[in-house]
Short mmCIF file of C-alpha atoms and ligand atoms in Angstrom, two decimals:
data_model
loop_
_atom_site.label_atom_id
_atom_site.label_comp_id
_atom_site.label_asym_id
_atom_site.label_seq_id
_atom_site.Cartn_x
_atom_site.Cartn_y
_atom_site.Cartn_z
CA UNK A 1 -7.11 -12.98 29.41
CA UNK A 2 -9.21 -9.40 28.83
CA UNK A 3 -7.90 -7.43 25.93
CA UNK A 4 -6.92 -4.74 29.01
CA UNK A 5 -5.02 -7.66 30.49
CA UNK A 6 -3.59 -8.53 26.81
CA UNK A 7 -2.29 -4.87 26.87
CA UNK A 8 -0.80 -4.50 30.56
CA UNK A 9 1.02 -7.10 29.15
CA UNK A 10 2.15 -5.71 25.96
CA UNK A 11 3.37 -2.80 27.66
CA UNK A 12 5.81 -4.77 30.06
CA UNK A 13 6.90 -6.57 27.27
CA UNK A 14 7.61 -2.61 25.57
CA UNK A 15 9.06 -1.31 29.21
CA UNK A 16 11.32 -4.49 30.18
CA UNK A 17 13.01 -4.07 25.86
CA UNK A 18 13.06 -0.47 25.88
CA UNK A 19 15.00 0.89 22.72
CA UNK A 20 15.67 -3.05 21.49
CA UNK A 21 12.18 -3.49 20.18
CA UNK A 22 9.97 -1.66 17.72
CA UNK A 23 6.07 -2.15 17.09
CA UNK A 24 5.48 -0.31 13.96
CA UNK A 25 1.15 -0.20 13.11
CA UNK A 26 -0.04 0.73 9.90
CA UNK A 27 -3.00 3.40 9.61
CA UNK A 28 -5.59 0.55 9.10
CA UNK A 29 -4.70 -1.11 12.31
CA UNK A 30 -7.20 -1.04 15.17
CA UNK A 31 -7.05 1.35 18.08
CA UNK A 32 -5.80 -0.89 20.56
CA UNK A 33 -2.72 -1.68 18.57
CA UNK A 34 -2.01 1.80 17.47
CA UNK A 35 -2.13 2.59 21.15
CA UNK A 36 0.90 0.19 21.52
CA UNK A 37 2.45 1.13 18.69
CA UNK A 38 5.58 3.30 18.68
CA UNK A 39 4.83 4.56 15.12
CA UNK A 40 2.40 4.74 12.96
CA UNK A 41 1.73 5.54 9.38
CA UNK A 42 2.08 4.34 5.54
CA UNK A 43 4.02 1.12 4.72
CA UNK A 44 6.92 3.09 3.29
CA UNK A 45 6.78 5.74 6.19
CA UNK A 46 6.84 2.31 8.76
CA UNK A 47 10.01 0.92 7.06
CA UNK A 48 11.54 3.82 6.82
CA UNK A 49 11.46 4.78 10.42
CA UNK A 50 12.05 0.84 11.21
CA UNK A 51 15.76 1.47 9.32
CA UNK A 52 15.91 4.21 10.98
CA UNK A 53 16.11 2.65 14.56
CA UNK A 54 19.60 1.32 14.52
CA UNK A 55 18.96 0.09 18.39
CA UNK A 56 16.05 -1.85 17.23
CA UNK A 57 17.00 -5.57 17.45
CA UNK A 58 13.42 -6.65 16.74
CA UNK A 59 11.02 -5.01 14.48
CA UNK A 60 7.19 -5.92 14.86
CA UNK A 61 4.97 -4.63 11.59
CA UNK A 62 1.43 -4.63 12.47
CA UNK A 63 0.16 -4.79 8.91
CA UNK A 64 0.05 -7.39 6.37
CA UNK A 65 2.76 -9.32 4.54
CA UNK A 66 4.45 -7.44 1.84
CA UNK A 67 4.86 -4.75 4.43
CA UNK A 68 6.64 -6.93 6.89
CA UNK A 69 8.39 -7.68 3.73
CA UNK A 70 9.09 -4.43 2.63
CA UNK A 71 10.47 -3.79 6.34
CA UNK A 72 12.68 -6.60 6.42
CA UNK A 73 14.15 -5.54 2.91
CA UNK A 74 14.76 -2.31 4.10
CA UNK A 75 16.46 -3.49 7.93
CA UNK A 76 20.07 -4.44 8.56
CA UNK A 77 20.75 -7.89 8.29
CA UNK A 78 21.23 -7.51 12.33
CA UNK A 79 17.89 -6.90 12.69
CA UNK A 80 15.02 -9.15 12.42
CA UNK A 81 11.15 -8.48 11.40
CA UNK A 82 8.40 -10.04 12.79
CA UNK A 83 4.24 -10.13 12.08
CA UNK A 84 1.74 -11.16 14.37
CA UNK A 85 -0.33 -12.95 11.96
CA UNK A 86 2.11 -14.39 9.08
CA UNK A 87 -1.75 -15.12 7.60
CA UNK A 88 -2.33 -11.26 7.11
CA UNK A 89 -1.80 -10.95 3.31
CA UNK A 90 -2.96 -8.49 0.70
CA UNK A 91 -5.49 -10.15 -2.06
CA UNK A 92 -4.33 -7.04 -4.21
CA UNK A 93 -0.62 -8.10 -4.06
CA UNK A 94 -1.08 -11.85 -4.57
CA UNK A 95 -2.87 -10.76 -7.74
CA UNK A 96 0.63 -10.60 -9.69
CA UNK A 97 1.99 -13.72 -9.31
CA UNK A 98 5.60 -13.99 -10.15
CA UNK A 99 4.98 -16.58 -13.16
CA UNK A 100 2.56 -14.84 -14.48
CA UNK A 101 4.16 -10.85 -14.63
CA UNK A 102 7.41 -13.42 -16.23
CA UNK A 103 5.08 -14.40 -19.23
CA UNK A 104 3.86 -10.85 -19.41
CA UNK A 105 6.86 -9.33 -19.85
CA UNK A 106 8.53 -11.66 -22.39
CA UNK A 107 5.04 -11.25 -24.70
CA UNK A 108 5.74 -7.41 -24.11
CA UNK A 109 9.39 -7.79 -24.84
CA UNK A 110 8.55 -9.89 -28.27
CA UNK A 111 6.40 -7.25 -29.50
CA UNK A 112 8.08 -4.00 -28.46
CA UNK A 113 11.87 -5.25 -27.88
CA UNK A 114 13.80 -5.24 -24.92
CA UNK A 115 14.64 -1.97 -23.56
CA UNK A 116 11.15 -0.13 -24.56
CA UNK A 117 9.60 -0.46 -21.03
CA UNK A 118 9.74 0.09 -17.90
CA UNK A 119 8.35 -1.89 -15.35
CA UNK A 120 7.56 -0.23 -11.86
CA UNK A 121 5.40 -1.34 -8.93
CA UNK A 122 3.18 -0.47 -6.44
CA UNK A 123 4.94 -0.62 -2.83
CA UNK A 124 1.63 -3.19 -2.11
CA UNK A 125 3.29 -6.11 -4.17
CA UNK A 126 5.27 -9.06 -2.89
CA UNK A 127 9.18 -8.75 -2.80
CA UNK A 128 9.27 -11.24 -5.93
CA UNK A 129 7.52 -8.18 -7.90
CA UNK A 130 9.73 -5.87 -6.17
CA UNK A 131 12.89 -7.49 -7.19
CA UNK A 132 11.65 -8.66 -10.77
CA UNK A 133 11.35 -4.55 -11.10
CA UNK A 134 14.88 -3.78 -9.55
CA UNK A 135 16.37 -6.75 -12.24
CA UNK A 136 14.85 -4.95 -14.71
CA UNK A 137 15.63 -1.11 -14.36
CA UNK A 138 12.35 -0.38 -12.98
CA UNK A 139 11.57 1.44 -9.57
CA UNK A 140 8.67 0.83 -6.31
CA UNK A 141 6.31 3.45 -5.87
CA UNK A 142 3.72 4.14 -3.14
CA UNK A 143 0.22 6.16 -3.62
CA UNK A 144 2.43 9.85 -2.50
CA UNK A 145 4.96 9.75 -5.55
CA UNK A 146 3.29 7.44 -8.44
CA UNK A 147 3.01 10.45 -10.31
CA UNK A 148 6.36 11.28 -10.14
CA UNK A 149 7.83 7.70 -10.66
CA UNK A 150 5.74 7.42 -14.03
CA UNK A 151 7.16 11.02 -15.46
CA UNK A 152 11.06 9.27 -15.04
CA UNK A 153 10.16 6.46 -16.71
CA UNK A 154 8.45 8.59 -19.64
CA UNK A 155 11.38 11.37 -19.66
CA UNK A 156 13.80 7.83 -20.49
CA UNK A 157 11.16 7.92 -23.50
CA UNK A 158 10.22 4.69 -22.25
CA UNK A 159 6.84 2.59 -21.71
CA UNK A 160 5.28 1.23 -18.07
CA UNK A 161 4.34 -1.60 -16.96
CA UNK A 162 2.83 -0.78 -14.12
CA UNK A 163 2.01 -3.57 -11.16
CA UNK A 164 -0.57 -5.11 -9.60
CA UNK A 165 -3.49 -2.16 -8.92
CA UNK A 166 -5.10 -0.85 -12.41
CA UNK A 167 -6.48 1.69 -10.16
CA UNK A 168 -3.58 3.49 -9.24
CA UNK A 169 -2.08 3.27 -12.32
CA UNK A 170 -4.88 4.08 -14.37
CA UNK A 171 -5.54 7.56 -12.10
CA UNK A 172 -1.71 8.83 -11.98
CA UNK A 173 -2.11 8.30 -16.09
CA UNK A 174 -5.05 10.45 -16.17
CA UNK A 175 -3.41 12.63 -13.94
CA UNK A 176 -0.26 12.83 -15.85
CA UNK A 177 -2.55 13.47 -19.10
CA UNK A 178 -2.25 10.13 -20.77
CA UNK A 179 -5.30 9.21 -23.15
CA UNK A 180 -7.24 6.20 -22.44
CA UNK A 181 -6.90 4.46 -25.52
CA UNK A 182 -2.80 4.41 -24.32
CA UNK A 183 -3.60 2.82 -21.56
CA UNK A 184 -4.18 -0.88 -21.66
CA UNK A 185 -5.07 -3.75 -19.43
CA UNK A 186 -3.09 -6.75 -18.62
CA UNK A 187 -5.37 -9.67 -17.73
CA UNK A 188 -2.69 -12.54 -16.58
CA UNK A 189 -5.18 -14.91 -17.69
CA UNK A 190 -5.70 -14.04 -21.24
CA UNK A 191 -3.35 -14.34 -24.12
CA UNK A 192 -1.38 -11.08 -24.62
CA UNK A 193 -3.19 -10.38 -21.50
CA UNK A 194 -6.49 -9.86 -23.75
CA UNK A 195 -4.94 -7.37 -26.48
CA UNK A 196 -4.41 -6.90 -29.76
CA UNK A 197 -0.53 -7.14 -31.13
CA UNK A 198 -1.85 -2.93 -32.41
CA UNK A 199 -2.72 -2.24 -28.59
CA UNK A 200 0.46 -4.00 -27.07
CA UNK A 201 2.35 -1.51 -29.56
CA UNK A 202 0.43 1.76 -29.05
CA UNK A 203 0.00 1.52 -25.10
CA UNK A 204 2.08 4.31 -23.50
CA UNK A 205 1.13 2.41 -19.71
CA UNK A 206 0.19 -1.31 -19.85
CA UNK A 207 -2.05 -1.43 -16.31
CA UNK A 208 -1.67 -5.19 -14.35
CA UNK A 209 -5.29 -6.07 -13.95
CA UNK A 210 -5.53 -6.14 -10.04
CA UNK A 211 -7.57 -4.01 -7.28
CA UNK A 212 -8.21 -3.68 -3.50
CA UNK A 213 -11.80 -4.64 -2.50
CA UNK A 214 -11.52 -1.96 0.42
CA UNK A 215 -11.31 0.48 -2.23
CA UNK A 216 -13.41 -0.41 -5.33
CA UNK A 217 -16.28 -1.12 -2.91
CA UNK A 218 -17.20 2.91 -3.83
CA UNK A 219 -19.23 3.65 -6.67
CA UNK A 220 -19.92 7.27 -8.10
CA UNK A 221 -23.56 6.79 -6.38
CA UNK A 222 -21.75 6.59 -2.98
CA UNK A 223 -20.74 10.04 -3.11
CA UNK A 224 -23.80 11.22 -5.02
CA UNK A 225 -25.72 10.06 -2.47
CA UNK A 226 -23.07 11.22 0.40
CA UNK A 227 -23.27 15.25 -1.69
CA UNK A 228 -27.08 15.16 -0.90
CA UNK A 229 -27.14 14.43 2.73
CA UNK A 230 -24.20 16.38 3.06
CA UNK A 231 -24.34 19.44 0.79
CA UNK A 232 -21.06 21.37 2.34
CA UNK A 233 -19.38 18.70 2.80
CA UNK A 234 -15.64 17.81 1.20
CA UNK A 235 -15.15 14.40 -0.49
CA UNK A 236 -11.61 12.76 -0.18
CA UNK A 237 -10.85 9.57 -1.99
CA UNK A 238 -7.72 6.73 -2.26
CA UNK A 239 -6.02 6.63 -5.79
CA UNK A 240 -7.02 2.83 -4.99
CA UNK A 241 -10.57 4.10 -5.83
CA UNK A 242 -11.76 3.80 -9.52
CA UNK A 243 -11.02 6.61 -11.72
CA UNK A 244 -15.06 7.63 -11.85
CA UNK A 245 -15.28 7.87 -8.44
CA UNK A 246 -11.86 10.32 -8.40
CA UNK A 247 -13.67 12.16 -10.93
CA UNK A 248 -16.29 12.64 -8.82
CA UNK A 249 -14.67 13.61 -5.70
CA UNK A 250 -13.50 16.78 -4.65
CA UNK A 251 -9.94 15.05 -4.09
CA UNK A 252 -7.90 11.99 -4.28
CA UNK A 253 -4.52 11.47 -2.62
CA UNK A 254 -2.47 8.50 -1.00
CA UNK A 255 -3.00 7.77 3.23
CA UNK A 256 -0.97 10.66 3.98
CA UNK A 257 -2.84 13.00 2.20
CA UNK A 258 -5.73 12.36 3.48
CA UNK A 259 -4.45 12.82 6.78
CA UNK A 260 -3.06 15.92 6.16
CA UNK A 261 -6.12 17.09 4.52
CA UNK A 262 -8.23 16.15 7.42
CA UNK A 263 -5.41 17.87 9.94
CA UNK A 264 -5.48 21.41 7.81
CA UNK A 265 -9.42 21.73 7.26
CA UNK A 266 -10.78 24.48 8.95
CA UNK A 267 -13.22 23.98 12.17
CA UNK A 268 -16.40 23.09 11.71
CA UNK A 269 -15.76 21.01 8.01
CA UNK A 270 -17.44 18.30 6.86
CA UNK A 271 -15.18 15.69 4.94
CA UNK A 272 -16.50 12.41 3.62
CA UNK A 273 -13.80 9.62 3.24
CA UNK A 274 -13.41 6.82 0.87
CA UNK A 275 -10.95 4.48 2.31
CA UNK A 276 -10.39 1.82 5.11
CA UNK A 277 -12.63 2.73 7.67
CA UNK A 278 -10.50 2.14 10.66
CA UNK A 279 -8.85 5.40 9.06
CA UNK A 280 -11.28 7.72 9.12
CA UNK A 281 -12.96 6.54 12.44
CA UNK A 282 -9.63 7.39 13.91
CA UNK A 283 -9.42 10.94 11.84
CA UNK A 284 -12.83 11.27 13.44
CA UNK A 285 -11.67 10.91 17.24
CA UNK A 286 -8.56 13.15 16.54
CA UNK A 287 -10.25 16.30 14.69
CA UNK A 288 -13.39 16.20 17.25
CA UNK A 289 -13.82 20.15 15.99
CA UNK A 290 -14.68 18.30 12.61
CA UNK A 291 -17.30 15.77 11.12
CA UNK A 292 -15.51 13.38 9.28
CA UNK A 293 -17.22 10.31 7.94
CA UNK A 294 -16.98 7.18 5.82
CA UNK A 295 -18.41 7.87 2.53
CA UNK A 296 -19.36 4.39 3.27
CA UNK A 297 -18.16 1.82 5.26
CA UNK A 298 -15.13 -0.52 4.04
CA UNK A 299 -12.68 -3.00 6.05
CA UNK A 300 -9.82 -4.72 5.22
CA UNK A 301 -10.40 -7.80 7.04
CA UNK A 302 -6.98 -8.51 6.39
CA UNK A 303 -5.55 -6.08 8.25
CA UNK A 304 -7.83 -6.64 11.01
CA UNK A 305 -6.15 -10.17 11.30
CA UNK A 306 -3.75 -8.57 13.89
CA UNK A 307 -4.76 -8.08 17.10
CA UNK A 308 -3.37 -7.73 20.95
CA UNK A 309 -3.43 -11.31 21.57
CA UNK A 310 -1.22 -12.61 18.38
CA UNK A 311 1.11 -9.64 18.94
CA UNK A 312 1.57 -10.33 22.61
CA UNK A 313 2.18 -14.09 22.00
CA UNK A 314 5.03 -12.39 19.49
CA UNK A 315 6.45 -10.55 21.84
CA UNK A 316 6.02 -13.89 24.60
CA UNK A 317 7.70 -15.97 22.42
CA UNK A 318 10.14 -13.41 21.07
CA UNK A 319 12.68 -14.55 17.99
CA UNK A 320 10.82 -17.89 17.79
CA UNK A 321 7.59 -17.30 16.25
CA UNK A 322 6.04 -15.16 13.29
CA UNK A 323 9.74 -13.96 11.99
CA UNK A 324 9.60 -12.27 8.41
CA UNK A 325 11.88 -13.99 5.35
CA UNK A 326 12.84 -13.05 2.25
CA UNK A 327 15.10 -15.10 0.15
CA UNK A 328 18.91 -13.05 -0.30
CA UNK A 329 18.66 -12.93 -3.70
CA UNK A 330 15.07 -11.56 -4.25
CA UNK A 331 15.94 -9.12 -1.49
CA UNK A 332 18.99 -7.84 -3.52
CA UNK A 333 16.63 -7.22 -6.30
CA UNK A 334 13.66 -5.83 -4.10
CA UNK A 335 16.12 -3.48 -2.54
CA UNK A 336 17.20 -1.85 -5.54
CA UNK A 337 13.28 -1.21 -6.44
CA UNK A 338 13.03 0.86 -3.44
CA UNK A 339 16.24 2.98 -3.76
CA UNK A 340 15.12 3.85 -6.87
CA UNK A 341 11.77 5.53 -6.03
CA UNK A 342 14.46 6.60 -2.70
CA UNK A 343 16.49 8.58 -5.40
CA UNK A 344 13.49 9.89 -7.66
CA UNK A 345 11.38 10.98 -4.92
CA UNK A 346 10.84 11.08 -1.10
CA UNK A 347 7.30 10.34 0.14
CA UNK A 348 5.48 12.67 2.66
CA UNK A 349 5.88 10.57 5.57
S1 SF4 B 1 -6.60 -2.12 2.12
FE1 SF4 B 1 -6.47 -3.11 0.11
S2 SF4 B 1 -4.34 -2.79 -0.57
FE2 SF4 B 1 -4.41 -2.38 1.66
S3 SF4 B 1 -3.89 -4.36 2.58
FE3 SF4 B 1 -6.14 -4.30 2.50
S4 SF4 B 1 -6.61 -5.30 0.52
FE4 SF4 B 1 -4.42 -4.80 0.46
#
């Protein structure tokens, strides 16, 4: 079958189910699914509007796992979530392992006592990370409202632990004007994650050491290089990026910000993007009035995992393949992660 055929197909599928089914595609997705998609946008934005659709018996999440998670957390128990490609993960999340944030937090808890932090994590984190942060009193964020998550955890006069990207936690501490030498790393494989009893005690934000390739593939001499063959131009960078490279751009912000940014520049502006490049090649087509570019190019091949022939043999084989779980109990916790950041904050989209 063509890819044209692939998405005839689709579409039946999308006519014959009308209000009954939703296809929810992240940014990163490629074109063809966002052309069958009926929304698109951030992984909290996508859940959000998935709740939303009470008619919605099934719920398909082009994106990778913890967002299909995150979706299914966030439906009504009548609904159920499905991914094309259950293989589509996120090497970020899987870099907290549930064991291992456990052992973390009990060498934390031995040094500083038990109610001293907070921990709070990164909506791109499995629902065991989600939930060990609801247990705890701790809260989800997403890239749009870190900032804001971080000051009511240090208004409680309280320390973060903050899960599984260093980068965004290390940039929304800069941001909110915490020194360096309070901010620690956590390497899971390291005794006291590689610190010093003295550091453990002095740390204002303990930072989980994880990353996303897509975004630490820029370096500061990516947008050196991108100012001199563009001289006018704008740089806008992910919070995923390292905090030299947000230092060097003219700003950072989360997906939506970007897209926003991009949608309110006057005609005629250059912008240079650091993030997933199926992003800004889209931005590109959209704003045709404007040059918008990759400060370089970076995939998540992970994302790319999903594609118009594993989502139409979803929808073929509807409610028996590629359905979402979480466990009940983890999904308790998980759930009272995200109404937490829910009542602290509301993100952009
Ligand atoms: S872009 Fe990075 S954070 Fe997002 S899914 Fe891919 S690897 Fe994970």
């Amino acid at each position: 079958m063509t890819e044209e055929e692939q998405i005839d197909r689709i579409r039946g599928h999308k006519a014959r189910l009308g209000k009954k089914l939703v296809i929810l595609g992240h940014h990163y997705q490629r074109e063809s699914i966002i052309g069958v998609s009926d929304f698109v946008g951030d992984s909290f934005g996508l859940s959000a509007s998935a709740a939303s659709q009470k008619n919605a018996k099934h719920i398909i999440f082009c994106g990778v796992h913890f967002m299909a998670e995150s979706a299914r957390v966030l439906a009504s128990p009548s609904q159920r979530v499905f991914q094309p490609n259950l293989t589509a993960g996120c090497p970020m999340a899987d870099m907290a392992d549930i064991d291992d944030v456990e052992v973390a937090w009990e060498s934390i808890q031995q040094v500083l006592g038990s109610d001293a932090v907070i921990p709070i994590t990164y909506m791109n984190s499995s629902a065991d990370i989600k939930a060990f942060c609801g247990r705890n009193g701790g809260a989800v964020c997403t890239s749009s409202n870190a900032g804001r998550v971080f000051e009511w955890a240090l208004d409680k006069g309280r320390k973060i632990i903050f899960f599984p990207d260093e980068h965004l936690g290390r940039n929304t501490a800069n941001a909110l004007g915490i020194p360096k030498r309070q901010q620690i790393l956590w390497n899971p494989n390291l005794p006291n994650g590689g610190n010093s009893i003295e550091d453990i005690r002095n740390a204002v934000v303990t930072l989980w050491k994880g990353f996303c390739h897509v975004h630490t593939h820029y370096t500061v001499e990516h947008i050196r290089e991108a100012r001199k063959r563009y001289p006018n131009c704008k740089i806008v960078v992910h919070p995923e990026c390292k905090d030299d490279v947000v230092a060097e751009a003219d700003e950072a912000g989360s997906t939506s910000f970007i897209c926003s940014y991009v949608e309110q520049a006057a005609s005629g502006a250059t912008i240079l993007i650091a993030t997933e490049v199926n992003l800004t090649t889209r931005l590109a087509h959209e704003y045709p009035d404007k040059t918008i570019l990759p400060v370089s190019r970076s995939l998540c091949h992970n994302m790319y995992r999903i594609n118009p022939g594993n989502l139409l043999y979803t929808l073929d084989n509807l409610g028996k393949v590629n359905e979402v779980f979480v466990d009940p109990e983890v999904l308790e916790g998980a759930r009272l992660a995200l109404q937490k950041m829910l009542e602290l904050a509301q993100p952009i989209d």
